[in-house]
PDB file of C-alpha atoms in Angstrom:
ATOM      1  CA  MET A  21       0.000   0.000   0.000  1.00 54.00           C
ATOM      2  CA  MET A  22       1.325   3.440  -0.894  1.00 61.00           C
ATOM      3  CA  ILE A  23       1.479   6.130   1.792  1.00 60.00           C
ATOM      4  CA  HIS A  24      -1.205   8.196   0.031  1.00 73.00           C
ATOM      5  CA  ASP A  25      -3.470   5.132   0.158  1.00 82.00           C
ATOM      6  CA  ASN A  26      -2.996   5.103   3.935  1.00 81.00           C
ATOM      7  CA  VAL A  27      -4.003   8.760   4.042  1.00 85.00           C
ATOM      8  CA  LEU A  28      -7.227   7.968   2.176  1.00 86.00           C
ATOM      9  CA  VAL A  29      -8.004   4.957   4.380  1.00 86.00           C
ATOM     10  CA  ALA A  30      -7.266   7.006   7.523  1.00 84.00           C
ATOM     11  CA  HIS A  31      -9.552   9.783   6.278  1.00 85.00           C
ATOM     12  CA  GLY A  32     -12.387   7.307   5.667  1.00 86.00           C
ATOM     13  CA  LEU A  33     -11.996   5.679   9.077  1.00 87.00           C
ATOM     14  CA  MET A  34     -11.829   9.043  10.866  1.00 86.00           C
ATOM     15  CA  HIS A  35     -14.981  10.126   9.011  1.00 84.00           C
ATOM     16  CA  TYR A  36     -16.647   6.930  10.212  1.00 83.00           C
ATOM     17  CA  LEU A  37     -15.611   7.646  13.820  1.00 84.00           C
ATOM     18  CA  ARG A  38     -16.952  11.224  13.600  1.00 82.00           C
ATOM     19  CA  SER A  39     -20.262  10.200  12.027  1.00 78.00           C
ATOM     20  CA  SER A  40     -23.204  11.003  14.282  1.00 60.00           C
ATOM     21  CA  LYS A  41     -25.010   7.761  13.442  1.00 69.00           C
ATOM     22  CA  ASN A  42     -21.980   5.736  14.581  1.00 59.00           C
ATOM     23  CA  GLY A  43     -21.243   7.883  17.584  1.00 56.00           C
ATOM     24  CA  PRO A  44     -18.175   7.725  19.790  1.00 57.00           C
ATOM     25  CA  ASN A  45     -19.189   4.310  21.148  1.00 63.00           C
ATOM     26  CA  LYS A  46     -17.963   2.461  18.058  1.00 79.00           C
ATOM     27  CA  GLY A  47     -14.255   2.997  18.449  1.00 85.00           C
ATOM     28  CA  CYS A  48     -11.267   5.258  18.681  1.00 87.00           C
ATOM     29  CA  ALA A  49      -8.114   6.153  16.819  1.00 90.00           C
ATOM     30  CA  ILE A  50      -4.821   6.176  18.684  1.00 92.00           C
ATOM     31  CA  LYS A  51      -2.025   8.194  17.111  1.00 93.00           C
ATOM     32  CA  LEU A  52       1.347   6.911  18.311  1.00 91.00           C
ATOM     33  CA  ASP A  53       4.534   8.878  17.899  1.00 87.00           C
ATOM     34  CA  LYS A  54       7.684   6.840  18.394  1.00 83.00           C
ATOM     35  CA  SER A  55      10.245   8.613  20.534  1.00 79.00           C
ATOM     36  CA  LYS A  56      13.491   9.013  18.562  1.00 81.00           C
ATOM     37  CA  ALA A  57      12.468   6.026  16.480  1.00 81.00           C
ATOM     38  CA  TYR A  58      15.785   5.393  14.720  1.00 83.00           C
ATOM     39  CA  ASP A  59      17.919   6.084  17.803  1.00 85.00           C
ATOM     40  CA  TRP A  60      16.456   3.315  19.945  1.00 86.00           C
ATOM     41  CA  VAL A  61      16.376   0.322  17.583  1.00 91.00           C
ATOM     42  CA  GLU A  62      18.022  -2.591  19.391  1.00 92.00           C
ATOM     43  CA  TRP A  63      20.643  -4.169  17.148  1.00 93.00           C
ATOM     44  CA  SER A  64      19.993  -7.679  18.462  1.00 94.00           C
ATOM     45  CA  PHE A  65      16.295  -7.265  17.615  1.00 96.00           C
ATOM     46  CA  LEU A  66      17.095  -6.072  14.094  1.00 96.00           C
ATOM     47  CA  GLU A  67      19.451  -8.990  13.550  1.00 96.00           C
ATOM     48  CA  LYS A  68      16.852 -11.522  14.757  1.00 96.00           C
ATOM     49  CA  VAL A  69      14.214  -9.945  12.499  1.00 97.00           C
ATOM     50  CA  MET A  70      16.406 -10.238   9.405  1.00 97.00           C
ATOM     51  CA  ILE A  71      17.266 -13.848  10.229  1.00 97.00           C
ATOM     52  CA  ARG A  72      13.550 -14.665  10.745  1.00 96.00           C
ATOM     53  CA  MET A  73      12.843 -12.990   7.384  1.00 96.00           C
ATOM     54  CA  ASP A  74      15.186 -15.634   5.943  1.00 97.00           C
ATOM     55  CA  PHE A  75      17.922 -13.318   4.734  1.00 96.00           C
ATOM     56  CA  SER A  76      21.275 -14.983   4.158  1.00 97.00           C
ATOM     57  CA  ARG A  77      23.349 -15.030   7.341  1.00 96.00           C
ATOM     58  CA  VAL A  78      26.277 -13.634   5.330  1.00 97.00           C
ATOM     59  CA  TRP A  79      24.129 -10.682   4.243  1.00 96.00           C
ATOM     60  CA  VAL A  80      22.794 -10.156   7.780  1.00 96.00           C
ATOM     61  CA  LYS A  81      26.349 -10.163   9.123  1.00 96.00           C
ATOM     62  CA  LYS A  82      27.401  -7.533   6.564  1.00 96.00           C
ATOM     63  CA  ILE A  83      24.405  -5.317   7.374  1.00 95.00           C
ATOM     64  CA  MET A  84      24.961  -5.669  11.113  1.00 94.00           C
ATOM     65  CA  ASN A  85      28.634  -4.810  10.594  1.00 92.00           C
ATOM     66  CA  CYS A  86      27.572  -1.580   8.838  1.00 89.00           C
ATOM     67  CA  VAL A  87      25.109  -0.799  11.617  1.00 89.00           C
ATOM     68  CA  SER A  88      27.336  -1.626  14.576  1.00 87.00           C
ATOM     69  CA  THR A  89      30.721  -0.216  13.547  1.00 82.00           C
ATOM     70  CA  VAL A  90      29.620   3.416  13.856  1.00 75.00           C
ATOM     71  CA  ARG A  91      31.988   5.730  15.712  1.00 67.00           C
ATOM     72  CA  ASN A  92      31.104   9.319  16.619  1.00 68.00           C
ATOM     73  CA  LYS A  93      32.802  12.388  17.999  1.00 66.00           C
ATOM     74  CA  GLU A  94      30.861  15.358  19.289  1.00 74.00           C
ATOM     75  CA  LYS A  95      31.993  18.947  19.077  1.00 75.00           C
ATOM     76  CA  CYS A  96      31.416  20.914  22.278  1.00 79.00           C
ATOM     77  CA  ASN A  97      32.818  24.412  22.830  1.00 82.00           C
ATOM     78  CA  MET A  98      35.063  23.987  19.774  1.00 81.00           C
ATOM     79  CA  ASN A  99      36.588  20.794  21.245  1.00 81.00           C
ATOM     80  CA  LEU A 100      36.045  17.263  19.987  1.00 78.00           C
ATOM     81  CA  THR A 101      35.032  14.668  22.548  1.00 74.00           C
ATOM     82  CA  ASP A 102      36.525  11.212  22.806  1.00 75.00           C
ATOM     83  CA  ILE A 103      35.154   8.601  20.430  1.00 71.00           C
ATOM     84  CA  ILE A 104      31.587   7.599  21.275  1.00 71.00           C
ATOM     85  CA  ILE A 105      30.632   4.036  20.416  1.00 72.00           C
ATOM     86  CA  PRO A 106      26.848   3.601  20.218  1.00 70.00           C
ATOM     87  CA  GLU A 107      25.253   0.351  21.346  1.00 78.00           C
ATOM     88  CA  LYS A 108      21.948   0.652  19.473  1.00 84.00           C
ATOM     89  CA  GLY A 109      20.145   2.752  16.910  1.00 85.00           C
ATOM     90  CA  LEU A 110      20.217   3.430  13.186  1.00 89.00           C
ATOM     91  CA  ARG A 111      22.001   6.347  11.542  1.00 84.00           C
ATOM     92  CA  GLN A 112      19.676   9.095  10.363  1.00 82.00           C
ATOM     93  CA  GLY A 113      20.503   9.977   6.765  1.00 83.00           C
ATOM     94  CA  ASP A 114      22.020   6.594   5.967  1.00 86.00           C
ATOM     95  CA  PRO A 115      20.208   5.342   2.831  1.00 90.00           C
ATOM     96  CA  ILE A 116      19.653   1.859   4.265  1.00 91.00           C
ATOM     97  CA  SER A 117      18.269   2.989   7.664  1.00 91.00           C
ATOM     98  CA  PRO A 118      14.636   3.502   6.522  1.00 90.00           C
ATOM     99  CA  TYR A 119      14.564  -0.041   5.118  1.00 92.00           C
ATOM    100  CA  LEU A 120      16.011  -1.527   8.286  1.00 93.00           C
ATOM    101  CA  TYR A 121      13.479   0.444  10.324  1.00 92.00           C
ATOM    102  CA  LEU A 122      10.685  -0.973   8.142  1.00 92.00           C
ATOM    103  CA  PHE A 123      11.874  -4.482   9.018  1.00 94.00           C
ATOM    104  CA  CYS A 124      11.320  -3.615  12.679  1.00 93.00           C
ATOM    105  CA  MET A 125       7.898  -2.096  12.022  1.00 93.00           C
ATOM    106  CA  ASP A 126       6.905  -5.200  10.076  1.00 95.00           C
ATOM    107  CA  VAL A 127       7.157  -7.104  13.364  1.00 96.00           C
ATOM    108  CA  PHE A 128       4.765  -4.627  15.014  1.00 95.00           C
ATOM    109  CA  SER A 129       2.363  -4.964  12.080  1.00 95.00           C
ATOM    110  CA  ARG A 130       2.466  -8.760  12.259  1.00 96.00           C
ATOM    111  CA  MET A 131       1.805  -8.665  16.010  1.00 97.00           C
ATOM    112  CA  LEU A 132      -1.295  -6.523  15.424  1.00 97.00           C
ATOM    113  CA  LEU A 133      -2.525  -8.695  12.551  1.00 96.00           C
ATOM    114  CA  LYS A 134      -1.976 -11.875  14.602  1.00 97.00           C
ATOM    115  CA  ALA A 135      -4.000 -10.398  17.470  1.00 97.00           C
ATOM    116  CA  GLN A 136      -6.786  -9.638  14.996  1.00 96.00           C
ATOM    117  CA  GLU A 137      -6.573 -13.132  13.541  1.00 95.00           C
ATOM    118  CA  ASP A 138      -6.810 -14.562  17.083  1.00 96.00           C
ATOM    119  CA  ASN A 139      -9.847 -12.328  17.704  1.00 94.00           C
ATOM    120  CA  ASN A 140      -8.116 -10.409  20.526  1.00 95.00           C
ATOM    121  CA  ILE A 141      -8.618  -7.163  18.627  1.00 94.00           C
ATOM    122  CA  LYS A 142     -10.997  -6.440  15.798  1.00 91.00           C
ATOM    123  CA  GLY A 143     -10.127  -2.956  14.618  1.00 89.00           C
ATOM    124  CA  ILE A 144     -12.843  -0.971  12.892  1.00 88.00           C
ATOM    125  CA  ARG A 145     -14.338  -0.790   9.438  1.00 83.00           C
ATOM    126  CA  ALA A 146     -15.901   2.132   7.641  1.00 79.00           C
ATOM    127  CA  SER A 147     -18.755   0.142   6.111  1.00 80.00           C
ATOM    128  CA  LYS A 148     -20.841  -2.871   7.049  1.00 80.00           C
ATOM    129  CA  TYR A 149     -18.960  -5.295   4.770  1.00 86.00           C
ATOM    130  CA  GLY A 150     -15.639  -3.444   4.512  1.00 84.00           C
ATOM    131  CA  PRO A 151     -12.381  -4.889   5.767  1.00 88.00           C
ATOM    132  CA  ARG A 152     -11.438  -4.347   9.387  1.00 89.00           C
ATOM    133  CA  THR A 153      -8.428  -2.109   9.939  1.00 92.00           C
ATOM    134  CA  ASN A 154      -6.495  -2.035  13.187  1.00 93.00           C
ATOM    135  CA  HIS A 155      -3.416  -0.043  12.153  1.00 94.00           C
ATOM    136  CA  LEU A 156      -1.839   2.201   9.546  1.00 92.00           C
ATOM    137  CA  PHE A 157       1.788   3.346   9.505  1.00 89.00           C
ATOM    138  CA  PHE A 158       3.146   6.710   8.397  1.00 85.00           C
ATOM    139  CA  ALA A 159       6.968   6.913   8.529  1.00 76.00           C
ATOM    140  CA  ASP A 160       7.718   6.539  12.267  1.00 78.00           C
ATOM    141  CA  ASP A 161       4.144   7.186  13.413  1.00 85.00           C
ATOM    142  CA  ALA A 162       1.323   4.688  13.770  1.00 91.00           C
ATOM    143  CA  LEU A 163      -2.428   5.100  13.759  1.00 93.00           C
ATOM    144  CA  LEU A 164      -4.211   2.316  15.652  1.00 94.00           C
ATOM    145  CA  PHE A 165      -7.950   1.722  15.438  1.00 93.00           C
ATOM    146  CA  ALA A 166      -9.672   0.051  18.361  1.00 91.00           C
ATOM    147  CA  ARG A 167     -13.250  -0.650  19.251  1.00 88.00           C
ATOM    148  CA  ASN A 168     -14.354   0.824  22.567  1.00 86.00           C
ATOM    149  CA  GLN A 169     -14.018  -2.374  24.540  1.00 88.00           C
ATOM    150  CA  ARG A 170     -11.798  -2.805  27.564  1.00 91.00           C
ATOM    151  CA  ARG A 171     -10.406  -6.173  26.445  1.00 92.00           C
ATOM    152  CA  GLU A 172      -9.453  -4.773  23.035  1.00 92.00           C
ATOM    153  CA  VAL A 173      -7.696  -1.761  24.558  1.00 91.00           C
ATOM    154  CA  LYS A 174      -5.844  -4.092  26.939  1.00 94.00           C
ATOM    155  CA  ALA A 175      -4.787  -6.263  23.981  1.00 95.00           C
ATOM    156  CA  PHE A 176      -3.382  -3.211  22.186  1.00 94.00           C
ATOM    157  CA  LYS A 177      -1.545  -2.200  25.351  1.00 93.00           C
ATOM    158  CA  ARG A 178      -0.076  -5.702  25.746  1.00 95.00           C
ATOM    159  CA  ILE A 179       1.165  -5.667  22.144  1.00 96.00           C
ATOM    160  CA  LEU A 180       2.703  -2.221  22.600  1.00 93.00           C
ATOM    161  CA  VAL A 181       4.477  -3.249  25.792  1.00 94.00           C
ATOM    162  CA  ASN A 182       5.847  -6.420  24.159  1.00 95.00           C
ATOM    163  CA  PHE A 183       6.964  -4.597  21.026  1.00 95.00           C
ATOM    164  CA  THR A 184       8.700  -1.802  22.943  1.00 92.00           C
ATOM    165  CA  ARG A 185      10.460  -4.350  25.149  1.00 93.00           C
ATOM    166  CA  MET A 186      11.709  -6.371  22.157  1.00 94.00           C
ATOM    167  CA  SER A 187      12.617  -3.562  19.771  1.00 93.00           C
ATOM    168  CA  GLY A 188      13.798  -0.791  22.070  1.00 90.00           C
ATOM    169  CA  GLN A 189      11.181   1.557  20.635  1.00 88.00           C
ATOM    170  CA  SER A 190       9.240   3.772  22.999  1.00 85.00           C
ATOM    171  CA  ILE A 191       6.164   5.918  22.622  1.00 87.00           C
ATOM    172  CA  ASN A 192       6.396   9.689  22.947  1.00 86.00           C
ATOM    173  CA  LEU A 193       3.282  10.351  25.042  1.00 84.00           C
ATOM    174  CA  ASP A 194       3.563  14.130  24.542  1.00 88.00           C
ATOM    175  CA  LYS A 195       3.068  13.733  20.784  1.00 88.00           C
ATOM    176  CA  SER A 196       0.618  10.813  20.911  1.00 90.00           C
ATOM    177  CA  MET A 197      -3.153  11.151  21.264  1.00 90.00           C
ATOM    178  CA  VAL A 198      -6.443   9.272  21.378  1.00 87.00           C
ATOM    179  CA  TYR A 199      -9.444  10.397  19.303  1.00 86.00           C
TER     180      TYR A 199
END
């Protein structure tokens, strides 16, 4: 799905949620902003994801070598600091970083789809026979769609907690919201 398709789907679902005949009792949209999304990707998680995606171990080793051999120096008051060796994260501006980040987000997507398949969450749909949607991604943001049921909200929370624990990602609560 192209990003502009996600915009159209999001618009349709938000219209559904605002509709007076559906009312606020049908569901909610949760906009999640990932806090410093690229900076907190756990390298071990990324490596496991690529191996589970059945990439060649030689290729995974080369990619992980590119990711993990970063060395930085900071300039402070016209002086360079000692070498800083990061232990996680992806380099912003590196052409491969968005693709590696998508591998991580694919795990989150699969967790949400599995929960829907297992009937732990249902998501919402804009029409009686339309497909149910429980999430849409936009770069490093996510839009989750939940029905207004305690068990469904708890299932979303459980998935979020598990994903943040595994991946190193965290949610920026100041930039996130529920509609």
